[in-house]
Coordinates of C-alpha atoms and ligand atoms in Angstrom, one line a residue:
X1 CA -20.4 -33.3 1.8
X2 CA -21.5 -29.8 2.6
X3 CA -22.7 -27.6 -0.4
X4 CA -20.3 -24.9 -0.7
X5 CA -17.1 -24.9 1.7
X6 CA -16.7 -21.4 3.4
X7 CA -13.2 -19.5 3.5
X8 CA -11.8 -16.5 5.2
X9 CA -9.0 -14.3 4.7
X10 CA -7.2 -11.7 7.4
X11 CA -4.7 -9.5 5.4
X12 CA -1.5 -7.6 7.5
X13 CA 1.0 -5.4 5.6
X14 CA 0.6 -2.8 3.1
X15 CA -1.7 -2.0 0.0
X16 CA 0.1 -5.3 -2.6
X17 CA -0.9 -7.8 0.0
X18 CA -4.5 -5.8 0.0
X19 CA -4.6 -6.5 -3.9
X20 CA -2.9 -9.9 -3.7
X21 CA -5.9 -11.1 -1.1
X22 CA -8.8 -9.6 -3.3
X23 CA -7.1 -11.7 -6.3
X24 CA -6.8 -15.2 -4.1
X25 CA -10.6 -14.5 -2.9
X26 CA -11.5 -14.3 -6.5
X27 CA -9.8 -17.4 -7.3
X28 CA -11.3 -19.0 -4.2
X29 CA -15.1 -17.6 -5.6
X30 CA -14.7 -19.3 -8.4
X31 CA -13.7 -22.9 -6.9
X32 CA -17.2 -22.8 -4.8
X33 CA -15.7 -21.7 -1.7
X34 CA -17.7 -18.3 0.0
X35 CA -16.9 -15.9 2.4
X36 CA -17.2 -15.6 6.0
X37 CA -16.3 -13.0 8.2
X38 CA -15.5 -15.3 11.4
X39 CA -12.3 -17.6 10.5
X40 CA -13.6 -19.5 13.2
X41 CA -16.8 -20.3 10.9
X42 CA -14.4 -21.3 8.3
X43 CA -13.3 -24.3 6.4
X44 CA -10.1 -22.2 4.8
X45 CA -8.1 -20.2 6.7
X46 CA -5.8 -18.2 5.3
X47 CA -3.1 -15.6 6.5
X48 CA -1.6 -13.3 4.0
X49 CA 1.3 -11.9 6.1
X50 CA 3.4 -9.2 6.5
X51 CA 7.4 -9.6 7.7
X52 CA 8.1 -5.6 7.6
X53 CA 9.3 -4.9 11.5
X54 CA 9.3 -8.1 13.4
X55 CA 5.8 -6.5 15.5
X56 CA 4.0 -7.9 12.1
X57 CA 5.3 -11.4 12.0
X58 CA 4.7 -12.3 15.6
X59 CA 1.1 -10.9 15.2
X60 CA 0.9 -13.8 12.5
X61 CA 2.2 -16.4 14.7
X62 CA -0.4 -15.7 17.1
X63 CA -3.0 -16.0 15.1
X64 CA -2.0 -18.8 13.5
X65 CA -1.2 -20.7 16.5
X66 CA -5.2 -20.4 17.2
X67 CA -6.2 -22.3 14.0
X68 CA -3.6 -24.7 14.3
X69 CA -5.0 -25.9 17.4
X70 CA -8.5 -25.6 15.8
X71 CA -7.2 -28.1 13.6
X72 CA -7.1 -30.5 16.0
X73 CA -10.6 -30.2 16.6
X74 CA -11.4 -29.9 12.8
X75 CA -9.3 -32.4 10.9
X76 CA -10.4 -30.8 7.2
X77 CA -9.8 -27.2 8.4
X78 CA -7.0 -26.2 5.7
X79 CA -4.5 -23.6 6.6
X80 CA -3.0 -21.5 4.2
X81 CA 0.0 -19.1 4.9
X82 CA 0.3 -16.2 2.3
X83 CA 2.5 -13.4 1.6
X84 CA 5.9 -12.1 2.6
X85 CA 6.4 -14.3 5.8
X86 CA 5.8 -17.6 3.7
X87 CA 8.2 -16.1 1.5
X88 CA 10.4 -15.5 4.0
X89 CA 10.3 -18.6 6.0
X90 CA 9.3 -21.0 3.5
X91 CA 9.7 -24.6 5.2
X92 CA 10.6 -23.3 8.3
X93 CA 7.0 -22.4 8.5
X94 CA 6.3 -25.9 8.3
X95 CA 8.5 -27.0 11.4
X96 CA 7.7 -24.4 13.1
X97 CA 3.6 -24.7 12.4
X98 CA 3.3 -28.4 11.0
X99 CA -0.7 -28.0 11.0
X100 CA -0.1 -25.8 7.5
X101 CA -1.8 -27.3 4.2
X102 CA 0.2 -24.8 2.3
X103 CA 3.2 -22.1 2.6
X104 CA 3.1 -19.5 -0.4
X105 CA 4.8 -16.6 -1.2
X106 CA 3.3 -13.7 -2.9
X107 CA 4.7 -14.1 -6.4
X108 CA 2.8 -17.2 -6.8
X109 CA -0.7 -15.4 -5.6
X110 CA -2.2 -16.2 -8.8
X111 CA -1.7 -19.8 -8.6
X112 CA -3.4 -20.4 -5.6
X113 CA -6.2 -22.7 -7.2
X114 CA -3.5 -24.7 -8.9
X115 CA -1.4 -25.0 -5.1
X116 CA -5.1 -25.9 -3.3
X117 CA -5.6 -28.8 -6.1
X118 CA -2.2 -30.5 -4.4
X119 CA -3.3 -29.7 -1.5
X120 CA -6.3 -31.4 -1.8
X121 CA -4.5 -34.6 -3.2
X122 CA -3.0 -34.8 0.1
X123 CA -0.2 -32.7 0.1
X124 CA 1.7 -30.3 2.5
X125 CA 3.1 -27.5 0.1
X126 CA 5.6 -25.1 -0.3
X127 CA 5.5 -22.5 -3.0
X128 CA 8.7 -20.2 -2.7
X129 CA 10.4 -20.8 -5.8
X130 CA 10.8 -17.2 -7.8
X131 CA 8.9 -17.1 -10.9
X132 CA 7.9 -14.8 -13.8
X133 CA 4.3 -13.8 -12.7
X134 CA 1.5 -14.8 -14.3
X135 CA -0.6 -12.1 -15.7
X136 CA -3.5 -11.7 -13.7
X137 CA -6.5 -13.7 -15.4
X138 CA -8.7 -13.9 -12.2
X139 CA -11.6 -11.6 -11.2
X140 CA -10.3 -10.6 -7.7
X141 CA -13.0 -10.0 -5.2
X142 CA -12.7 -6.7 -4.4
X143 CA -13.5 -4.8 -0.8
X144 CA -14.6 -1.4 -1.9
X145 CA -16.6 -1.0 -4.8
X146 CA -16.0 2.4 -5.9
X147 CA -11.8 2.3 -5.5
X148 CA -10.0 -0.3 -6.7
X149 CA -6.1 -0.8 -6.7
X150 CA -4.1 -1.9 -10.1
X151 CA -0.8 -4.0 -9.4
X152 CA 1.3 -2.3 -12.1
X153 CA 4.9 -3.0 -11.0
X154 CA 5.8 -6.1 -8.7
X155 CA 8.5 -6.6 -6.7
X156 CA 12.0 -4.2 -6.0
X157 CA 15.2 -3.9 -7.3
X158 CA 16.5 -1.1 -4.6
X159 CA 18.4 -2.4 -1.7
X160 CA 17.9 -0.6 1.5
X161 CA 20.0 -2.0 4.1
X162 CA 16.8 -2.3 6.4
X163 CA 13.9 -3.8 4.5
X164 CA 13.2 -7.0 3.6
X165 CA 11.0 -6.6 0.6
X166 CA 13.2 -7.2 -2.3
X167 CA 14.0 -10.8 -0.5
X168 CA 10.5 -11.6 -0.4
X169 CA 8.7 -10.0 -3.3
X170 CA 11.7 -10.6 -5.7
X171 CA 12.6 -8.5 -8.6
X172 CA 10.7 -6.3 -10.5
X173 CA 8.3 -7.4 -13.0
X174 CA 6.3 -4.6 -14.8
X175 CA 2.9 -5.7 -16.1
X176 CA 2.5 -4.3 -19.9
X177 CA 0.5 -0.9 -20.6
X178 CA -1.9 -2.6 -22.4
X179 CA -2.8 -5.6 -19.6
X180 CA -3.2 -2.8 -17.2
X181 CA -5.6 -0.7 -19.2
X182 CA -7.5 -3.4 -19.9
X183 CA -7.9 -4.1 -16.2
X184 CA -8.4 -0.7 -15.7
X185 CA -11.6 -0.9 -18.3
X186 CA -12.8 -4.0 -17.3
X187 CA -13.2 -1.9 -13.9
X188 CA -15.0 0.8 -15.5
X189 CA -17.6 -1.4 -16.6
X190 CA -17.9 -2.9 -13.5
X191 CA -18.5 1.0 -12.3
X192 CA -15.4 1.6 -10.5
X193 CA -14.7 5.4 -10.3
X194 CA -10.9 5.5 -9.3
X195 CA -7.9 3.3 -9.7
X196 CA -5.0 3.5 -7.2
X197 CA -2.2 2.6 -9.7
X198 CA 0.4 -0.1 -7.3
X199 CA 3.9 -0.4 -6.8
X200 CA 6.6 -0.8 -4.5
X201 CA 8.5 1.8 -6.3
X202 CA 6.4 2.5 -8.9
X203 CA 8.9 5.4 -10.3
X204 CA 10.9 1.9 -11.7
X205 CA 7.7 1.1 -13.7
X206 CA 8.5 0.1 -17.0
X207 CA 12.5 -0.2 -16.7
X208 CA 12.3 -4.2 -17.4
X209 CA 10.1 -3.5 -20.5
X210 CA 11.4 -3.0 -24.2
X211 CA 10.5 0.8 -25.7
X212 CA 12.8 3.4 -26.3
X213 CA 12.3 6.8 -28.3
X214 CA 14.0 7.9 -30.7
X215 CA 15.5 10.6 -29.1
X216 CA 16.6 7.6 -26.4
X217 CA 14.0 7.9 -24.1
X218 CA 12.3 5.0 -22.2
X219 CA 8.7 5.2 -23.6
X220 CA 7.6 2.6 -21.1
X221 CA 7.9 4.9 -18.0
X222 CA 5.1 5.6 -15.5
X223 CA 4.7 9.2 -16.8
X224 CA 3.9 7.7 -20.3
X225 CA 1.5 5.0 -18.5
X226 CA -0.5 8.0 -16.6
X227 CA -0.9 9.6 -20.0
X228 CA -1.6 5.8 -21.9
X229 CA -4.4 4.9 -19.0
X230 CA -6.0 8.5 -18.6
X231 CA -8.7 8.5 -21.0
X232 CA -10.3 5.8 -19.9
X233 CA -14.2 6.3 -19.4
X234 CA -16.0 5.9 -16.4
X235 CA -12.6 6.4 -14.5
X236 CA -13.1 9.4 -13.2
X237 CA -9.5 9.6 -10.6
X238 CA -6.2 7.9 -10.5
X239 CA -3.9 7.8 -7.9
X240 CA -0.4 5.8 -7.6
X241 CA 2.3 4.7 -4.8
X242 CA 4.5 4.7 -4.3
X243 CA 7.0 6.7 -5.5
X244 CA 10.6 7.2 -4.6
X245 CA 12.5 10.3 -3.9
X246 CA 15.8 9.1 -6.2
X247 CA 13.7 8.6 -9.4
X248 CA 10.9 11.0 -9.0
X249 CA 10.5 13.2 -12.2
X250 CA 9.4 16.9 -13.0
X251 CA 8.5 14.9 -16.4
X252 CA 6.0 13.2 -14.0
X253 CA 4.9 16.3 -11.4
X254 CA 3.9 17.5 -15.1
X255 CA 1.7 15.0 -16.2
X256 CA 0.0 15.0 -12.7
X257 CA -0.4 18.9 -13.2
X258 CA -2.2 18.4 -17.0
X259 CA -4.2 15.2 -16.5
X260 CA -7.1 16.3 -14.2
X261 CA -8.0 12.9 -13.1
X262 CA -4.6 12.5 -11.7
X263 CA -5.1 13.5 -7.9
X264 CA -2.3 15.9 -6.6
X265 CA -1.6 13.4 -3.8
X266 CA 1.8 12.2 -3.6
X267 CA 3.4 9.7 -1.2
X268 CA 7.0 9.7 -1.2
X269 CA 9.1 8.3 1.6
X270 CA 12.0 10.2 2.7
X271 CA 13.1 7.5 5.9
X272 CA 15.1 10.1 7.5
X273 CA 15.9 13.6 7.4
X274 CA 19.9 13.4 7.9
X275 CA 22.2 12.8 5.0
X276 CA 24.6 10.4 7.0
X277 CA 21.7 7.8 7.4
X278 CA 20.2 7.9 4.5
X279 CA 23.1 6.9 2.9
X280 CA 23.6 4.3 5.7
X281 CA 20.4 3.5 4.4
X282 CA 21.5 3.3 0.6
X283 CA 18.4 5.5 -0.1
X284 CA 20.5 7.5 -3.4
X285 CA 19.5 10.9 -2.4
X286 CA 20.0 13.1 0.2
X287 CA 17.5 15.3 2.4
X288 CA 17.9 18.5 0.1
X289 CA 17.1 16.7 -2.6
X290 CA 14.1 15.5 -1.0
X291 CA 13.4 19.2 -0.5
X292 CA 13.0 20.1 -4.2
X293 CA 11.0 17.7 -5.3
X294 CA 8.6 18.7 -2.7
X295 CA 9.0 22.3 -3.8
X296 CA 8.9 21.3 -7.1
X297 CA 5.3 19.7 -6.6
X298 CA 4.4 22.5 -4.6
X299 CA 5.4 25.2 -7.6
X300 CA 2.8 23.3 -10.3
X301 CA 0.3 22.1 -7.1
X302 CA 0.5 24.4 -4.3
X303 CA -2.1 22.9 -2.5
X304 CA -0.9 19.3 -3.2
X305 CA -0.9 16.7 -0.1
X306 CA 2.2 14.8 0.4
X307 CA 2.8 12.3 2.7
X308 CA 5.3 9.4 3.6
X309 CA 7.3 7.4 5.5
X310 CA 9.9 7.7 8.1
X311 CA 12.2 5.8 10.4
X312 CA 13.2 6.4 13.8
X313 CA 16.2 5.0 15.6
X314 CA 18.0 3.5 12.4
X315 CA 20.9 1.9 13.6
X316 CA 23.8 4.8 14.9
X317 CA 21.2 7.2 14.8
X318 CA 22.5 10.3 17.1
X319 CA 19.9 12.3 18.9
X320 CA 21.9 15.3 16.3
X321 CA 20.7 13.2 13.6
X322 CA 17.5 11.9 14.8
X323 CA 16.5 15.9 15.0
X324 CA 17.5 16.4 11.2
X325 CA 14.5 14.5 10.4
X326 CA 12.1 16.7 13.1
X327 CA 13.3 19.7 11.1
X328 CA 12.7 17.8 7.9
X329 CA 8.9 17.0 9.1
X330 CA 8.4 20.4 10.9
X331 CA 9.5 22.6 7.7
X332 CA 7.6 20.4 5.0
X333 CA 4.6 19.6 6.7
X334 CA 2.8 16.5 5.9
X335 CA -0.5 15.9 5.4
X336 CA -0.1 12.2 6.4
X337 CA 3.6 10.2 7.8
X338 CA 3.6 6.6 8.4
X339 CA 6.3 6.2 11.4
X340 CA 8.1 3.7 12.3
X341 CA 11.3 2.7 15.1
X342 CA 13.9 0.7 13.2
X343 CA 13.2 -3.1 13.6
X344 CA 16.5 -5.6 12.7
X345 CA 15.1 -7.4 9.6
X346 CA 16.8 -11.2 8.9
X347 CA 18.5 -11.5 6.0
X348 CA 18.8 -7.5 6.2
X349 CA 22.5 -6.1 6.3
X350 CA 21.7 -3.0 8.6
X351 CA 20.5 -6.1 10.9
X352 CA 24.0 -7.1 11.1
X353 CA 25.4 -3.7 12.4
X354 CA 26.9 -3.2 16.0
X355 CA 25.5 0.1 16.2
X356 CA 22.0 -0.7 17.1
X357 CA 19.8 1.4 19.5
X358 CA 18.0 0.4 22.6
X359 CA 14.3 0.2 22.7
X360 CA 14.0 3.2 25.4
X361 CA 15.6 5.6 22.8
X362 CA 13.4 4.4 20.1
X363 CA 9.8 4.4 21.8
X364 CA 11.1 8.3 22.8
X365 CA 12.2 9.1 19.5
X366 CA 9.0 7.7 17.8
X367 CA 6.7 9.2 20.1
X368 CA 8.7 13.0 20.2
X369 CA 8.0 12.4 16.2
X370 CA 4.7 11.4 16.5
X371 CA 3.4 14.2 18.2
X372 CA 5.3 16.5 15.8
X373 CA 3.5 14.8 13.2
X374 CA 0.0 15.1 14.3
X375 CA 0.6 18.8 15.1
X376 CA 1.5 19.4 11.9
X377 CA -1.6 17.4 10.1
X378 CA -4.0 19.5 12.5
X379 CA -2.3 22.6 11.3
X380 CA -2.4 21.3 7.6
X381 CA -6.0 20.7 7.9
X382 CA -6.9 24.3 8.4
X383 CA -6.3 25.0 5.1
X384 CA -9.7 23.1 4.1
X385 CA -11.7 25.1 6.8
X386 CA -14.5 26.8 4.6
X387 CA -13.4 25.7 1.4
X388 CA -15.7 23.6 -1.0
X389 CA -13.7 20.1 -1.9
X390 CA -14.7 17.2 -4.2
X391 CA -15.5 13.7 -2.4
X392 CA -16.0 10.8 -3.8
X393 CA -18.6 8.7 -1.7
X394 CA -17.2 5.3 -0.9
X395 CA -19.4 4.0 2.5
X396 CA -21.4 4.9 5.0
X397 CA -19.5 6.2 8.3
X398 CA -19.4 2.8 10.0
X399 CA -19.7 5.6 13.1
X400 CA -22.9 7.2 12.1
X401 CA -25.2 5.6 9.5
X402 CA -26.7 8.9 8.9
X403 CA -23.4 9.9 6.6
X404 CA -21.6 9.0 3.8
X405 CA -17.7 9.3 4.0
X406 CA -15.3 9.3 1.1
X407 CA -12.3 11.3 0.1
X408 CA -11.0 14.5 -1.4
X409 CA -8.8 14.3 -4.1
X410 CA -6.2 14.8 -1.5
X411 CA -7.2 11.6 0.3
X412 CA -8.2 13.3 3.5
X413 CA -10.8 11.5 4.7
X414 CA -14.4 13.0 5.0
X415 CA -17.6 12.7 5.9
X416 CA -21.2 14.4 5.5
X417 CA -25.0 13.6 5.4
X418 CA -26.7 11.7 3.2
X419 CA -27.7 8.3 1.9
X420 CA -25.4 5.8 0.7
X421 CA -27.5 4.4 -1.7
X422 CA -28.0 7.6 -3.4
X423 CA -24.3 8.5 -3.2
X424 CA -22.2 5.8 -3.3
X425 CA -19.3 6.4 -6.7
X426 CA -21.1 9.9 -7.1
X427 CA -18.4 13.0 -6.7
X428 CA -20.2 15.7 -4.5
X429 CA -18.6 19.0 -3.7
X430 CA -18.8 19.7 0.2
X431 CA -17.9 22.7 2.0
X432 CA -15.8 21.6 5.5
X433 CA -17.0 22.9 8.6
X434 CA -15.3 20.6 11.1
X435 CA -11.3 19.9 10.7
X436 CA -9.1 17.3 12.6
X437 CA -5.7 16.2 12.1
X438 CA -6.6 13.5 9.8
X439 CA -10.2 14.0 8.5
X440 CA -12.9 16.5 7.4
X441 CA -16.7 17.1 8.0
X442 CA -19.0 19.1 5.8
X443 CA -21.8 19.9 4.2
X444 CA -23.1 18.8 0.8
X445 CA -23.2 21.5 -1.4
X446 CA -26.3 20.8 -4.0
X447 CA -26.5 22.8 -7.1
X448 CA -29.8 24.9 -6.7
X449 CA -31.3 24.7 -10.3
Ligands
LIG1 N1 8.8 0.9 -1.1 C1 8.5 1.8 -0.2 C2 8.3 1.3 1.2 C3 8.0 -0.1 1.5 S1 7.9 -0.7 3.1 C4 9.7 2.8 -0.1 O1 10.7 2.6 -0.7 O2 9.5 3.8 0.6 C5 6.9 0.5 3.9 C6 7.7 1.3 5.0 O3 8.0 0.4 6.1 C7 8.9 1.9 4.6 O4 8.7 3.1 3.9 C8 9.7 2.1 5.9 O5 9.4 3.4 6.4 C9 9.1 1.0 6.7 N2 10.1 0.0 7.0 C10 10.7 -0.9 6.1 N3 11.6 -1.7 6.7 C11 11.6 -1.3 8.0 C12 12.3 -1.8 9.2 N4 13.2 -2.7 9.1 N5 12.1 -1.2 10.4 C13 11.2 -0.2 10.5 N6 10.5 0.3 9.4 C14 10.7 -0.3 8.2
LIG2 FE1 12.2 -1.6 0.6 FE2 13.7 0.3 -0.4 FE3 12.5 -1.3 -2.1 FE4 11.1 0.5 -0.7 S1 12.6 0.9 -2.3 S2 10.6 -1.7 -0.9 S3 12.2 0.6 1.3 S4 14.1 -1.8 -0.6
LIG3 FE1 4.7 -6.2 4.4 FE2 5.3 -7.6 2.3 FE3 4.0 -5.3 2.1 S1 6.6 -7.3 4.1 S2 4.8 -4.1 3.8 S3 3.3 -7.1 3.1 S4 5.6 -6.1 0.7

């Protein structure tokens, strides 16, 4: 037997598989497995997988089709599937891919060491079922070492006719206050500077947890978690995501206004700019709406960055329509807008609708928006020209070893001179003197004693 089996891990989809994969390659730390970079060097395999727009599940198949025909070659290769297409598929995956050891879906994340020990006995296994998560008693393995995210909310109890996510990450389960401060100071030990607070729709925080004021409020709401969490030493930011335009606060704009740790970033999806789809959608709010919460953030943070998400080419989208959500972009400006073109989701209902549009008019409608979009992010960017902003060193610029980069508390990205050793976790005000659509360059600006 070799001394210590090696694993590796390639994560698609958004920031809770991110989190999920840094918890499983904790668990897999402490069963004596270590981490290679190559999966081809490894003796574990796994895939934590996205099922978002079909683009992101065929990515997985082709990957995994390479290791299953490693396996041939390497009998006691094991191959895991992860995430929201084993969810999705469950033993399909099996038919379809019989090389896999093991098929689970992200609620049972946690329980991967107890899913390898079957495995190990010799069996094939699915893990699907729905279950009440188990609180998180690993030590995830985390990438950065400054910035670390903080599941607080799993799951989603919305139903937008396009997405797929309530299927496969369930319903919600809130984690209590007091579990997630305690993660949050067991990170401030290990010296982790900021905590980017997690949920798919993290304004439902709280809503399956008991608490209510006398006055009849919810106590147990993520307003009252920013306020429980803020104190917390060593902490020095918090950010959270993401939020959703139908239960988005002023309660909450409020708390992000007094607690200065609370970065005034906010991403919050609006999909689409025209009131017709978005109620196709089932989104519960309408693009006005969506207005005033953005000028509501704007009238306690004026300089607030905002971003979101959008989709082009939703089924029975008119061109009339399509243009709504130009204006919507081109009036608020964005700092940052993840795009998309519709993509007919299994199990979906929107999938089942006659109305869909060809691929011609959605590559033209994504790309018109895209360049919109960077346009507008350019033109955002100016405002930093000059100015003196706080960034928090996370790395080296893989790009130029001679600089640092990190973020402002805006989350632009940015990058400077200096040595990561020295810097790395340390907040350092920088005045910008280069500005592109999506990132910054300046110059340290040292107090001179
Ligand atoms: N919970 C978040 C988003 C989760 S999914 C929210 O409510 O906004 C991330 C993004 O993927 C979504 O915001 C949406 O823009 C996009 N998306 C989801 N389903 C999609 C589909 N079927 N086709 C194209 N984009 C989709
Ligand atoms: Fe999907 Fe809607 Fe839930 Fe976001 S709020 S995860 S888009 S169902
Ligand atoms: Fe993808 Fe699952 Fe996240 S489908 S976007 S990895 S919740």
């Amino acid at each position: 037997m070799t001394a210590s089996r090696r694993y590796h891990i390639t994560t698609f989809g958004c920031q809770m598989n991110k989190a999920d994969s840094e918890r499983m390659a904790g668990i897999l730390d402490s069963m004596d497995f270590h981490w290679v970079d190559d999966p081809n060097d490894a003796d574990l395999v796994l895939y934590n997988t996205c099922t978002i727009r079909d683009n992101a599940e065929q990515k997985v198949y082709s990957y995994l089709g390479r290791q299953a025909k490693r396996k041939h070659e390497k009998p006691d290769l094991t191959l895991v599937v992860a995430g929201c297409v084993a969810q999705q598929e469950g033993e399909a995956l099996l038919r379809r891919v019989p090389e896999l050891d093991l098929v689970m879906g992200p609620q049972h994340a946690n329980r991967l060491d107890d899913l390898l020990a079957q495995v190990f006995a010799g069996n094939q296994v699915v893990a699907t079922d729905p279950i009440h998560i188990i609180e998180d008693i690993t030590k995830p393995r985390r990438d950065s070492k400054v910035s670390a995210w903080v599941n607080v909310i799993y799951g989603c109890n919305e139903r937008c006719t396009y997405c797929v996510v309530p299927g496969v990450r369930g319903v919600e389960q809130s984690r209590t206050p007091e579990a997630i401060r305690a993660e949050m100071e067991e990170l401030a030990r290990q010296g982790y500077k900021e905590v980017t607070l997690l949920g798919q729709n993290i304004d439902a925080y709280g809503r399956d947890l008991p608490g209510v004021t006398p006055e009849g409020r919810r106590e147990n709401t993520l307003t009252d978690l920013l306020y429980y969490v803020h104190d917390i030493e060593g902490i020095d930011r918090i950010r959270f995501a993401t939020s959703h335009p139908r239960y988005f606060t002023e309660r909450l704009i409020k708390a992000c206004y007094e607690l200065p740790k609370v970065c005034e970033h906010f991403h919050i999806p609006f999909q689409s700019g025209d009131n017709d789809i978005l109620k196709a959608m089932s989104r519960g709010y309408t693009q006005e709406k969506y207005r005033r919460i953005i000028d509501l953030v704007r009238h306690y943070m004026p300089d607030a960055s905002i971003s979101a998400d959008a989709i082009v080419a939703f089924p029975g989208e008119t061109e009339a329509q399509f243009e709504n959500t130009m204006k919507l972009v081109d009036d608020i400006g964005f700092d940052l807008l993840n795009t998309a073109a519709y993509s007919p989701r299994p199990g979906t209902p929107a999938a089942e609708w006659e109305n869909q549009l060809d691929e011609t008019t959605k590559a033209d409608r994504l790309q018109r928006l895209n360049h919109l979009v960077s346009t507008k992010a350019a033109e955002r960017s100016q405002r930093y020209l000059g100015r003196v902003e706080e960034v928090m060193v996370e790395d080296v610029n893989p790009r130029d070893p001679s600089q640092v980069m990190g973020r402002t508390r805006g989350n632009r990205l940015t990058f400077f001179e200096g040595a990561i050793e020295e810097l790395k976790g340390k907040t350092i005000p920088v005045k910008i003197t280069t500005v592109r659509a999506f990132s910054l360059s300046g110059e340290p600006v040292y107090a001179t004693a």
